Amino acid sequence: MHRTAVLAGERLFRRLKTPRKVKMRRCFCFIILIACFAVFAERPGGRFISLSPSTTEIIFAIGAGDSLAGVTAPADHPAEAAKKEIVASYDGILFEKIAAMRPRECLTVSGMQSGESLGVIRRLGISVTEYPVSTLEELIACIYDIGRKCGREAEAGKLAERIRKSVEKISKEIPFKKERAIFLVGLDPAVAAGKGSYLNDLCRAAGFVNVLEQVPPSYSVISFDTIAGLDPDWIILPEGEIGKDSREEFVRRIRAIDKNTRIGEINADLIMRPGPRVVEGVEKLAELRRENKK
Amino acid sequence: MNLKGGFLIIPLLLVLLILASFFLFLPQNIDREGMKTVILNIRLPEILSAVLTGVALAVSGLVFQVVLRNPLADSYVVGISGGGAFGVTLSLLLVGMGGAAFPLRALSAFVIGGGSLVLLMKVSKGNPERMLLAGVLLNTAFAALARLIVSFLDPAELAATNTLLIGFIYPISSFELSFAFSVILISAVVLLRAGKAIDILSFSDDEASSLGVDVAKVRFASLAGASLLATTAVSIAGMIGFVGLIVPHIARSVFGNSFGRLFAASVILGPALMLAAYVMTKAVSSIVIVPVGLYINFVGILFFFALLMKKELFNDS
């Protein structure tokens, strides 16, 4: 006992006698260590969960696909997204999968998941960011913020500016009078995009105006009579989403009423899903206008 | 199953189902912290929600069947749940689905469900058969109105509302839980205390009157209590049919016709049925989201087909 106390005393004495230079070196190492921790703690990273196909596309487009732990169905673009674990769909969220993944944050766009479901995730202690994306400017702000969260500010900035410039360029190239259009996302039954829908802003850039842009909700079932009564210049159908027979029947009925209404087809995801493919969507819409300019 | 066996086996079944609900079909590759979160923050509120819904629907169904003297009566059939669902969809249209919207959702369900009851009592003039028929019509009307409102909702709310209308268990907040618990407890205690009068009401109106029961008063009070239970269930878990129909039948086949015993049995069997369906949803929930109401509907339909084939349905009443 006595021997142990003596040894401890000697050790303490030696420590007190440590030269100042050594002490300074130790202090320097300690500060570097703390700084390293601070840098790592502040560095954006960790894993995210995307609760909408739009945020999935944006995250992959800025090269941050690796930071995704889970995605929402349909995870059809880009191809790598399909390899990620599905944790949600239009029907709801698999809360237990999300809790098991313990993500840093869940990202989604408004109108994809209900407030109730997002409230449950918040109650699990996981933060949720819901981006409003009913206009092009809101989409660009969303891309910037996702870039900041994923530590990919430069890539996000490039993507956002590319979208802004491309849409402006297309808009300048389409100086024709804006034509009235109805955008259908399905035919059995016919579902049309209305007020608050993201494409309202886009179609203006491409020389169209959505006839239903002031009619809530953002997507609603619409009858054939209503479509005929609105007398649009264009009816835009979702490419690849409807059967050949349904399409032919619909076109036949429209032609029987009004031979002047033009019918175009475009991949609905390009214009309905706010994301990096927006330029492609506006370009396709603009092509329709260029081919049929008045 | 004899009475003694029933008293032992049914609570044991409930305990097993609770354990299964907590620990079966947990996500794969889950760590200790994740498991704690899943069990305490998801499964526990979901199980409590299922238990409360089961109690509310089973007791409500029992009261409707006894008071209306009809083995096919329950809040779902007579349109009270339909009225509640219409109230819920109306509140969704007005304020959306956020957590703060719950009191309005519950209030709308109570007001419209309660209004339906008053309307039914007026239309039927106290006649149980008329009340049942009027209730079926009312249910159809409310279903149509709810569909009309749903068509005005945005996609996110639309999908959630469709699921809710089928019947869905989700991790409800502590506020929703305590609110539902208080309403269900108060209603259940009131109904239990009025048990003797309700029991007498299961005879004819004349017999009940001759035994000193104020038929109109007891009928309205007990149906109001049952409606409150049903609309609470609708506001926390949506439209779940068949629990209120099946449970009193099973309870009657084991425990006889005494209201007190049937009440006790319903309080255990209702949650047991809900939890069995809940476990089934967990078994497939890693692939798709299946509303619990779908399983209950399957079980209910099979159960009633079996009963009809045995021709016991109307002998039991």
PDB file of C-alpha atoms in Angstrom, chain B residues 189-300:
ATOM      1  CA  VAL B 189     -67.853   2.637 -17.798  1.00  0.00           C
ATOM      2  CA  VAL B 190     -71.197   4.366 -18.464  1.00  0.00           C
ATOM      3  CA  LEU B 191     -72.361   1.450 -20.641  1.00  0.00           C
ATOM      4  CA  LEU B 192     -71.228  -1.102 -18.067  1.00  0.00           C
ATOM      5  CA  ARG B 193     -73.130   0.702 -15.306  1.00  0.00           C
ATOM      6  CA  ALA B 194     -76.242   0.709 -17.499  1.00  0.00           C
ATOM      7  CA  GLY B 195     -75.662  -3.002 -18.200  1.00  0.00           C
ATOM      8  CA  LYS B 196     -78.710  -4.282 -16.282  1.00  0.00           C
ATOM      9  CA  ALA B 197     -81.092  -1.928 -18.094  1.00  0.00           C
ATOM     10  CA  ILE B 198     -79.501  -2.812 -21.457  1.00  0.00           C
ATOM     11  CA  ASP B 199     -79.868  -6.509 -20.607  1.00  0.00           C
ATOM     12  CA  ILE B 200     -83.584  -6.014 -19.930  1.00  0.00           C
ATOM     13  CA  LEU B 201     -83.890  -4.052 -23.182  1.00  0.00           C
ATOM     14  CA  SER B 202     -82.918  -7.203 -25.068  1.00  0.00           C
ATOM     15  CA  PHE B 203     -86.485  -8.471 -24.331  1.00  0.00           C
ATOM     16  CA  SER B 204     -89.408  -6.751 -26.024  1.00  0.00           C
ATOM     17  CA  ASP B 205     -90.184  -3.079 -25.311  1.00  0.00           C
ATOM     18  CA  ASP B 206     -93.353  -4.037 -23.405  1.00  0.00           C
ATOM     19  CA  GLU B 207     -91.510  -6.485 -21.188  1.00  0.00           C
ATOM     20  CA  ALA B 208     -88.743  -3.969 -20.512  1.00  0.00           C
ATOM     21  CA  SER B 209     -91.319  -1.286 -19.620  1.00  0.00           C
ATOM     22  CA  SER B 210     -93.160  -3.652 -17.296  1.00  0.00           C
ATOM     23  CA  LEU B 211     -89.841  -4.332 -15.533  1.00  0.00           C
ATOM     24  CA  GLY B 212     -89.466  -0.587 -14.856  1.00  0.00           C
ATOM     25  CA  VAL B 213     -87.023   0.377 -17.626  1.00  0.00           C
ATOM     26  CA  ASP B 214     -87.542   3.700 -19.394  1.00  0.00           C
ATOM     27  CA  VAL B 215     -87.132   2.143 -22.861  1.00  0.00           C
ATOM     28  CA  ALA B 216     -86.683   5.319 -24.930  1.00  0.00           C
ATOM     29  CA  LYS B 217     -84.227   6.875 -22.487  1.00  0.00           C
ATOM     30  CA  VAL B 218     -82.084   3.767 -22.014  1.00  0.00           C
ATOM     31  CA  ARG B 219     -82.116   3.021 -25.744  1.00  0.00           C
ATOM     32  CA  PHE B 220     -80.966   6.534 -26.649  1.00  0.00           C
ATOM     33  CA  ALA B 221     -78.347   6.712 -23.880  1.00  0.00           C
ATOM     34  CA  SER B 222     -76.857   3.313 -24.690  1.00  0.00           C
ATOM     35  CA  LEU B 223     -76.810   3.942 -28.443  1.00  0.00           C
ATOM     36  CA  ALA B 224     -75.230   7.363 -27.834  1.00  0.00           C
ATOM     37  CA  GLY B 225     -72.486   5.692 -25.763  1.00  0.00           C
ATOM     38  CA  ALA B 226     -71.979   3.061 -28.470  1.00  0.00           C
ATOM     39  CA  SER B 227     -71.862   5.770 -31.175  1.00  0.00           C
ATOM     40  CA  LEU B 228     -69.244   7.686 -29.209  1.00  0.00           C
ATOM     41  CA  LEU B 229     -67.126   4.532 -29.041  1.00  0.00           C
ATOM     42  CA  ALA B 230     -67.558   3.872 -32.761  1.00  0.00           C
ATOM     43  CA  THR B 231     -66.708   7.415 -33.871  1.00  0.00           C
ATOM     44  CA  THR B 232     -63.624   7.427 -31.607  1.00  0.00           C
ATOM     45  CA  ALA B 233     -62.493   4.232 -33.319  1.00  0.00           C
ATOM     46  CA  VAL B 234     -63.082   5.850 -36.723  1.00  0.00           C
ATOM     47  CA  SER B 235     -61.089   8.956 -35.783  1.00  0.00           C
ATOM     48  CA  ILE B 236     -58.033   6.922 -34.718  1.00  0.00           C
ATOM     49  CA  ALA B 237     -58.099   3.967 -37.115  1.00  0.00           C
ATOM     50  CA  GLY B 238     -60.607   4.718 -39.867  1.00  0.00           C
ATOM     51  CA  MET B 239     -63.437   2.497 -41.033  1.00  0.00           C
ATOM     52  CA  ILE B 240     -62.886  -1.001 -39.677  1.00  0.00           C
ATOM     53  CA  GLY B 241     -65.915  -3.184 -40.202  1.00  0.00           C
ATOM     54  CA  PHE B 242     -66.809  -6.622 -38.862  1.00  0.00           C
ATOM     55  CA  VAL B 243     -65.108  -6.326 -35.425  1.00  0.00           C
ATOM     56  CA  GLY B 244     -68.393  -5.101 -33.946  1.00  0.00           C
ATOM     57  CA  LEU B 245     -70.246  -7.882 -35.735  1.00  0.00           C
ATOM     58  CA  ILE B 246     -67.996 -10.898 -35.141  1.00  0.00           C
ATOM     59  CA  VAL B 247     -66.856 -10.338 -31.565  1.00  0.00           C
ATOM     60  CA  PRO B 248     -70.307 -10.305 -29.884  1.00  0.00           C
ATOM     61  CA  HIS B 249     -71.163 -13.521 -31.769  1.00  0.00           C
ATOM     62  CA  ILE B 250     -68.030 -15.329 -30.602  1.00  0.00           C
ATOM     63  CA  ALA B 251     -68.538 -13.988 -27.076  1.00  0.00           C
ATOM     64  CA  ARG B 252     -72.169 -15.161 -27.054  1.00  0.00           C
ATOM     65  CA  SER B 253     -71.228 -18.659 -28.161  1.00  0.00           C
ATOM     66  CA  VAL B 254     -68.800 -18.956 -25.224  1.00  0.00           C
ATOM     67  CA  PHE B 255     -70.265 -16.855 -22.423  1.00  0.00           C
ATOM     68  CA  GLY B 256     -74.029 -16.915 -22.985  1.00  0.00           C
ATOM     69  CA  ASN B 257     -76.317 -13.891 -23.173  1.00  0.00           C
ATOM     70  CA  SER B 258     -75.588 -11.925 -19.981  1.00  0.00           C
ATOM     71  CA  PHE B 259     -74.589  -8.359 -20.941  1.00  0.00           C
ATOM     72  CA  GLY B 260     -71.945  -8.137 -18.187  1.00  0.00           C
ATOM     73  CA  ARG B 261     -70.161 -11.277 -19.361  1.00  0.00           C
ATOM     74  CA  LEU B 262     -70.494 -10.361 -23.010  1.00  0.00           C
ATOM     75  CA  PHE B 263     -69.055  -6.936 -22.228  1.00  0.00           C
ATOM     76  CA  ALA B 264     -66.019  -8.447 -20.479  1.00  0.00           C
ATOM     77  CA  ALA B 265     -65.498 -10.922 -23.304  1.00  0.00           C
ATOM     78  CA  SER B 266     -65.792  -8.169 -25.951  1.00  0.00           C
ATOM     79  CA  VAL B 267     -63.169  -6.084 -24.137  1.00  0.00           C
ATOM     80  CA  ILE B 268     -60.730  -8.982 -24.573  1.00  0.00           C
ATOM     81  CA  LEU B 269     -61.829 -10.459 -27.912  1.00  0.00           C
ATOM     82  CA  GLY B 270     -62.054  -7.125 -29.774  1.00  0.00           C
ATOM     83  CA  PRO B 271     -58.370  -6.281 -29.203  1.00  0.00           C
ATOM     84  CA  ALA B 272     -57.427  -9.939 -29.860  1.00  0.00           C
ATOM     85  CA  LEU B 273     -59.022  -9.792 -33.319  1.00  0.00           C
ATOM     86  CA  MET B 274     -57.433  -6.434 -34.090  1.00  0.00           C
ATOM     87  CA  LEU B 275     -54.010  -7.646 -32.947  1.00  0.00           C
ATOM     88  CA  ALA B 276     -54.282 -10.829 -35.021  1.00  0.00           C
ATOM     89  CA  ALA B 277     -54.936  -8.673 -38.097  1.00  0.00           C
ATOM     90  CA  TYR B 278     -52.128  -6.322 -37.044  1.00  0.00           C
ATOM     91  CA  VAL B 279     -49.624  -9.198 -36.876  1.00  0.00           C
ATOM     92  CA  MET B 280     -50.718 -10.239 -40.376  1.00  0.00           C
ATOM     93  CA  THR B 281     -50.058  -6.725 -41.716  1.00  0.00           C
ATOM     94  CA  LYS B 282     -46.578  -6.830 -40.170  1.00  0.00           C
ATOM     95  CA  ALA B 283     -45.894 -10.154 -41.882  1.00  0.00           C
ATOM     96  CA  VAL B 284     -46.224  -8.543 -45.315  1.00  0.00           C
ATOM     97  CA  SER B 285     -45.410  -4.915 -44.532  1.00  0.00           C
ATOM     98  CA  SER B 286     -41.801  -5.241 -45.653  1.00  0.00           C
ATOM     99  CA  ILE B 287     -43.055  -5.470 -49.240  1.00  0.00           C
ATOM    100  CA  VAL B 288     -46.285  -3.453 -49.455  1.00  0.00           C
ATOM    101  CA  ILE B 289     -48.464  -1.451 -47.099  1.00  0.00           C
ATOM    102  CA  VAL B 290     -51.641  -3.387 -46.351  1.00  0.00           C
ATOM    103  CA  PRO B 291     -54.380  -1.686 -44.322  1.00  0.00           C
ATOM    104  CA  VAL B 292     -55.446  -3.745 -41.316  1.00  0.00           C
ATOM    105  CA  GLY B 293     -59.105  -3.290 -42.313  1.00  0.00           C
ATOM    106  CA  LEU B 294     -58.602  -5.558 -45.319  1.00  0.00           C
ATOM    107  CA  TYR B 295     -57.648  -8.552 -43.158  1.00  0.00           C
ATOM    108  CA  ILE B 296     -60.535  -7.900 -40.784  1.00  0.00           C
ATOM    109  CA  ASN B 297     -62.888  -7.823 -43.773  1.00  0.00           C
ATOM    110  CA  PHE B 298     -61.582 -11.175 -45.064  1.00  0.00           C
ATOM    111  CA  VAL B 299     -61.905 -12.770 -41.629  1.00  0.00           C
ATOM    112  CA  GLY B 300     -65.359 -11.238 -41.127  1.00  0.00           C
TER     113      GLY B 300
END
